[in-house]
Amino acid sequence: QVQLVESGGGLVQPGGSLRLSCAASGRAFGDHVMAWFRQVSGKEREFVAAISRGGGNTEYADSVKGRFSISRDNAKNMVFLQMDSLKPGDTAVYSCAARRGITIARETYEYDYWGQGTQVTVSS
């Protein structure tokens, strides 16, 4: 079992930045691929970014590429999402997820553990 708790969400103006954190507890954090997803009320959850177990490989949704950066600290059981140049369209609940396995994945069903999420609102 892996428990995930997100933090760092809030209200930010367009063009601003936020850094989300996800604290993991439980077994073998370093054995899990980690990802961030987001969901707007009434819509399906969508992939944002993912990072390999060792942190050497990352993938991003086209909508956030060049603006968001995912990273992890396996010694502290943490994963982060640095979000820059935020747009109103980035407003959503952001959740981190963990996947047992080797390869990065982009589909929700491929992830085994989920956090409760943190709200990000981009508005002037």
PDB file of C-alpha atoms in Angstrom, residues 11-123:
ATOM      1  CA  LEU A  11      -5.503  30.673  -6.120  1.00  0.00           C
ATOM      2  CA  VAL A  12      -3.029  32.284  -8.515  1.00  0.00           C
ATOM      3  CA  GLN A  13      -3.283  34.944 -11.207  1.00  0.00           C
ATOM      4  CA  PRO A  14      -2.742  34.099 -14.869  1.00  0.00           C
ATOM      5  CA  GLY A  15       0.967  33.991 -15.618  1.00  0.00           C
ATOM      6  CA  GLY A  16       1.796  33.038 -12.054  1.00  0.00           C
ATOM      7  CA  SER A  17       3.415  29.932 -10.612  1.00  0.00           C
ATOM      8  CA  LEU A  18       2.610  27.218  -8.092  1.00  0.00           C
ATOM      9  CA  ARG A  19       4.524  24.218  -6.831  1.00  0.00           C
ATOM     10  CA  LEU A  20       2.524  21.160  -5.878  1.00  0.00           C
ATOM     11  CA  SER A  21       3.918  18.531  -3.543  1.00  0.00           C
ATOM     12  CA  CYS A  22       2.894  14.937  -2.988  1.00  0.00           C
ATOM     13  CA  ALA A  23       4.065  13.092   0.117  1.00  0.00           C
ATOM     14  CA  ALA A  24       4.077   9.311  -0.064  1.00  0.00           C
ATOM     15  CA  SER A  25       4.087   6.825   2.761  1.00  0.00           C
ATOM     16  CA  GLY A  26       4.080   3.079   2.698  1.00  0.00           C
ATOM     17  CA  ARG A  27       6.072   0.582   0.783  1.00  0.00           C
ATOM     18  CA  ALA A  28       8.943   1.142  -1.611  1.00  0.00           C
ATOM     19  CA  PHE A  29       8.238   4.589  -3.025  1.00  0.00           C
ATOM     20  CA  GLY A  30      11.209   4.206  -5.345  1.00  0.00           C
ATOM     21  CA  ASP A  31       9.595   1.177  -6.998  1.00  0.00           C
ATOM     22  CA  HIS A  32       6.686   3.253  -8.294  1.00  0.00           C
ATOM     23  CA  VAL A  33       6.250   5.420 -11.342  1.00  0.00           C
ATOM     24  CA  MET A  34       4.647   8.673 -10.201  1.00  0.00           C
ATOM     25  CA  ALA A  35       2.291  10.966 -12.066  1.00  0.00           C
ATOM     26  CA  TRP A  36       0.072  13.999 -11.794  1.00  0.00           C
ATOM     27  CA  PHE A  37      -3.440  14.088 -13.206  1.00  0.00           C
ATOM     28  CA  ARG A  38      -6.053  16.825 -13.118  1.00  0.00           C
ATOM     29  CA  GLN A  39      -9.813  16.930 -13.251  1.00  0.00           C
ATOM     30  CA  VAL A  40     -12.367  19.635 -13.861  1.00  0.00           C
ATOM     31  CA  SER A  41     -15.819  19.063 -12.418  1.00  0.00           C
ATOM     32  CA  GLY A  42     -17.973  17.213 -14.927  1.00  0.00           C
ATOM     33  CA  LYS A  43     -15.042  16.128 -17.065  1.00  0.00           C
ATOM     34  CA  GLU A  44     -12.791  13.096 -17.127  1.00  0.00           C
ATOM     35  CA  ARG A  45      -9.508  13.068 -15.284  1.00  0.00           C
ATOM     36  CA  GLU A  46      -6.628  13.887 -17.624  1.00  0.00           C
ATOM     37  CA  PHE A  47      -2.929  13.114 -17.616  1.00  0.00           C
ATOM     38  CA  VAL A  48      -0.565  15.988 -16.823  1.00  0.00           C
ATOM     39  CA  ALA A  49       2.911  14.566 -16.231  1.00  0.00           C
ATOM     40  CA  ALA A  50       4.737  11.433 -15.123  1.00  0.00           C
ATOM     41  CA  ILE A  51       8.213  10.501 -13.944  1.00  0.00           C
ATOM     42  CA  SER A  52      10.072   7.213 -13.944  1.00  0.00           C
ATOM     43  CA  ARG A  53      11.130   5.417 -10.796  1.00  0.00           C
ATOM     44  CA  GLY A  54      14.644   6.844 -10.797  1.00  0.00           C
ATOM     45  CA  GLY A  55      13.592  10.244 -12.097  1.00  0.00           C
ATOM     46  CA  GLY A  56      15.548  10.026 -15.330  1.00  0.00           C
ATOM     47  CA  ASN A  57      12.565   9.970 -17.680  1.00  0.00           C
ATOM     48  CA  THR A  58       9.569  12.286 -17.771  1.00  0.00           C
ATOM     49  CA  GLU A  59       6.524  12.759 -19.974  1.00  0.00           C
ATOM     50  CA  TYR A  60       4.096  15.642 -20.267  1.00  0.00           C
ATOM     51  CA  ALA A  61       0.728  16.355 -21.791  1.00  0.00           C
ATOM     52  CA  ASP A  62       1.063  18.632 -24.807  1.00  0.00           C
ATOM     53  CA  SER A  63      -1.037  21.272 -23.036  1.00  0.00           C
ATOM     54  CA  VAL A  64       1.550  21.746 -20.265  1.00  0.00           C
ATOM     55  CA  LYS A  65       4.818  20.963 -22.045  1.00  0.00           C
ATOM     56  CA  GLY A  66       7.321  23.763 -21.525  1.00  0.00           C
ATOM     57  CA  ARG A  67       5.366  25.239 -18.600  1.00  0.00           C
ATOM     58  CA  PHE A  68       5.206  22.409 -16.052  1.00  0.00           C
ATOM     59  CA  SER A  69       8.032  20.310 -14.608  1.00  0.00           C
ATOM     60  CA  ILE A  70       7.732  17.087 -12.615  1.00  0.00           C
ATOM     61  CA  SER A  71      10.444  15.918 -10.227  1.00  0.00           C
ATOM     62  CA  ARG A  72      10.866  13.512  -7.337  1.00  0.00           C
ATOM     63  CA  ASP A  73      13.025  13.010  -4.264  1.00  0.00           C
ATOM     64  CA  ASN A  74      13.164   9.314  -3.458  1.00  0.00           C
ATOM     65  CA  ALA A  75      15.077   9.910  -0.233  1.00  0.00           C
ATOM     66  CA  LYS A  76      12.164  11.965   1.079  1.00  0.00           C
ATOM     67  CA  ASN A  77       9.338  10.037  -0.623  1.00  0.00           C
ATOM     68  CA  MET A  78       8.169  13.178  -2.410  1.00  0.00           C
ATOM     69  CA  VAL A  79       7.072  14.110  -5.907  1.00  0.00           C
ATOM     70  CA  PHE A  80       6.624  17.682  -7.123  1.00  0.00           C
ATOM     71  CA  LEU A  81       4.923  19.558  -9.927  1.00  0.00           C
ATOM     72  CA  GLN A  82       6.323  22.995 -10.706  1.00  0.00           C
ATOM     73  CA  MET A  83       3.715  24.949 -12.669  1.00  0.00           C
ATOM     74  CA  ASP A  84       4.740  28.175 -14.408  1.00  0.00           C
ATOM     75  CA  SER A  85       2.954  30.525 -16.813  1.00  0.00           C
ATOM     76  CA  LEU A  86      -0.364  29.317 -15.487  1.00  0.00           C
ATOM     77  CA  LYS A  87      -3.510  29.846 -17.526  1.00  0.00           C
ATOM     78  CA  PRO A  88      -7.191  29.853 -16.531  1.00  0.00           C
ATOM     79  CA  GLY A  89      -7.501  26.569 -18.432  1.00  0.00           C
ATOM     80  CA  ASP A  90      -5.172  24.968 -15.878  1.00  0.00           C
ATOM     81  CA  THR A  91      -7.830  25.344 -13.180  1.00  0.00           C
ATOM     82  CA  ALA A  92      -8.616  21.876 -11.820  1.00  0.00           C
ATOM     83  CA  VAL A  93      -8.173  19.492  -8.925  1.00  0.00           C
ATOM     84  CA  TYR A  94      -4.673  18.039  -9.228  1.00  0.00           C
ATOM     85  CA  SER A  95      -3.993  14.530  -7.925  1.00  0.00           C
ATOM     86  CA  CYS A  96      -0.841  12.512  -7.708  1.00  0.00           C
ATOM     87  CA  ALA A  97      -0.824   8.827  -8.500  1.00  0.00           C
ATOM     88  CA  ALA A  98       1.541   5.899  -8.097  1.00  0.00           C
ATOM     89  CA  ARG A  99       1.989   2.939 -10.404  1.00  0.00           C
ATOM     90  CA  ARG A 100       3.701  -0.340  -9.681  1.00  0.00           C
ATOM     91  CA  GLY A 101       5.805  -1.054 -12.728  1.00  0.00           C
ATOM     92  CA  ILE A 102       8.658   0.067 -14.870  1.00  0.00           C
ATOM     93  CA  THR A 103       7.205   2.122 -17.705  1.00  0.00           C
ATOM     94  CA  ILE A 104       5.583   5.530 -17.620  1.00  0.00           C
ATOM     95  CA  ALA A 105       1.842   5.434 -18.334  1.00  0.00           C
ATOM     96  CA  ARG A 106      -0.771   8.045 -19.218  1.00  0.00           C
ATOM     97  CA  GLU A 107      -4.058   6.289 -18.483  1.00  0.00           C
ATOM     98  CA  THR A 108      -5.803   6.474 -15.109  1.00  0.00           C
ATOM     99  CA  TYR A 109      -6.511   2.739 -15.018  1.00  0.00           C
ATOM    100  CA  GLU A 110      -2.784   2.020 -15.071  1.00  0.00           C
ATOM    101  CA  TYR A 111      -2.246   3.670 -11.686  1.00  0.00           C
ATOM    102  CA  ASP A 112      -2.741   1.796  -8.437  1.00  0.00           C
ATOM    103  CA  TYR A 113      -2.793   4.489  -5.755  1.00  0.00           C
ATOM    104  CA  TRP A 114      -4.275   7.986  -5.683  1.00  0.00           C
ATOM    105  CA  GLY A 115      -4.239  11.000  -3.444  1.00  0.00           C
ATOM    106  CA  GLN A 116      -7.298  13.088  -2.582  1.00  0.00           C
ATOM    107  CA  GLY A 117      -6.220  16.013  -4.725  1.00  0.00           C
ATOM    108  CA  THR A 118      -5.535  19.710  -4.272  1.00  0.00           C
ATOM    109  CA  GLN A 119      -7.461  22.539  -5.928  1.00  0.00           C
ATOM    110  CA  VAL A 120      -5.634  24.887  -8.284  1.00  0.00           C
ATOM    111  CA  THR A 121      -7.524  27.972  -9.436  1.00  0.00           C
ATOM    112  CA  VAL A 122      -6.053  30.362 -12.001  1.00  0.00           C
ATOM    113  CA  SER A 123      -8.040  33.572 -12.099  1.00  0.00           C
TER     114      SER A 123
END
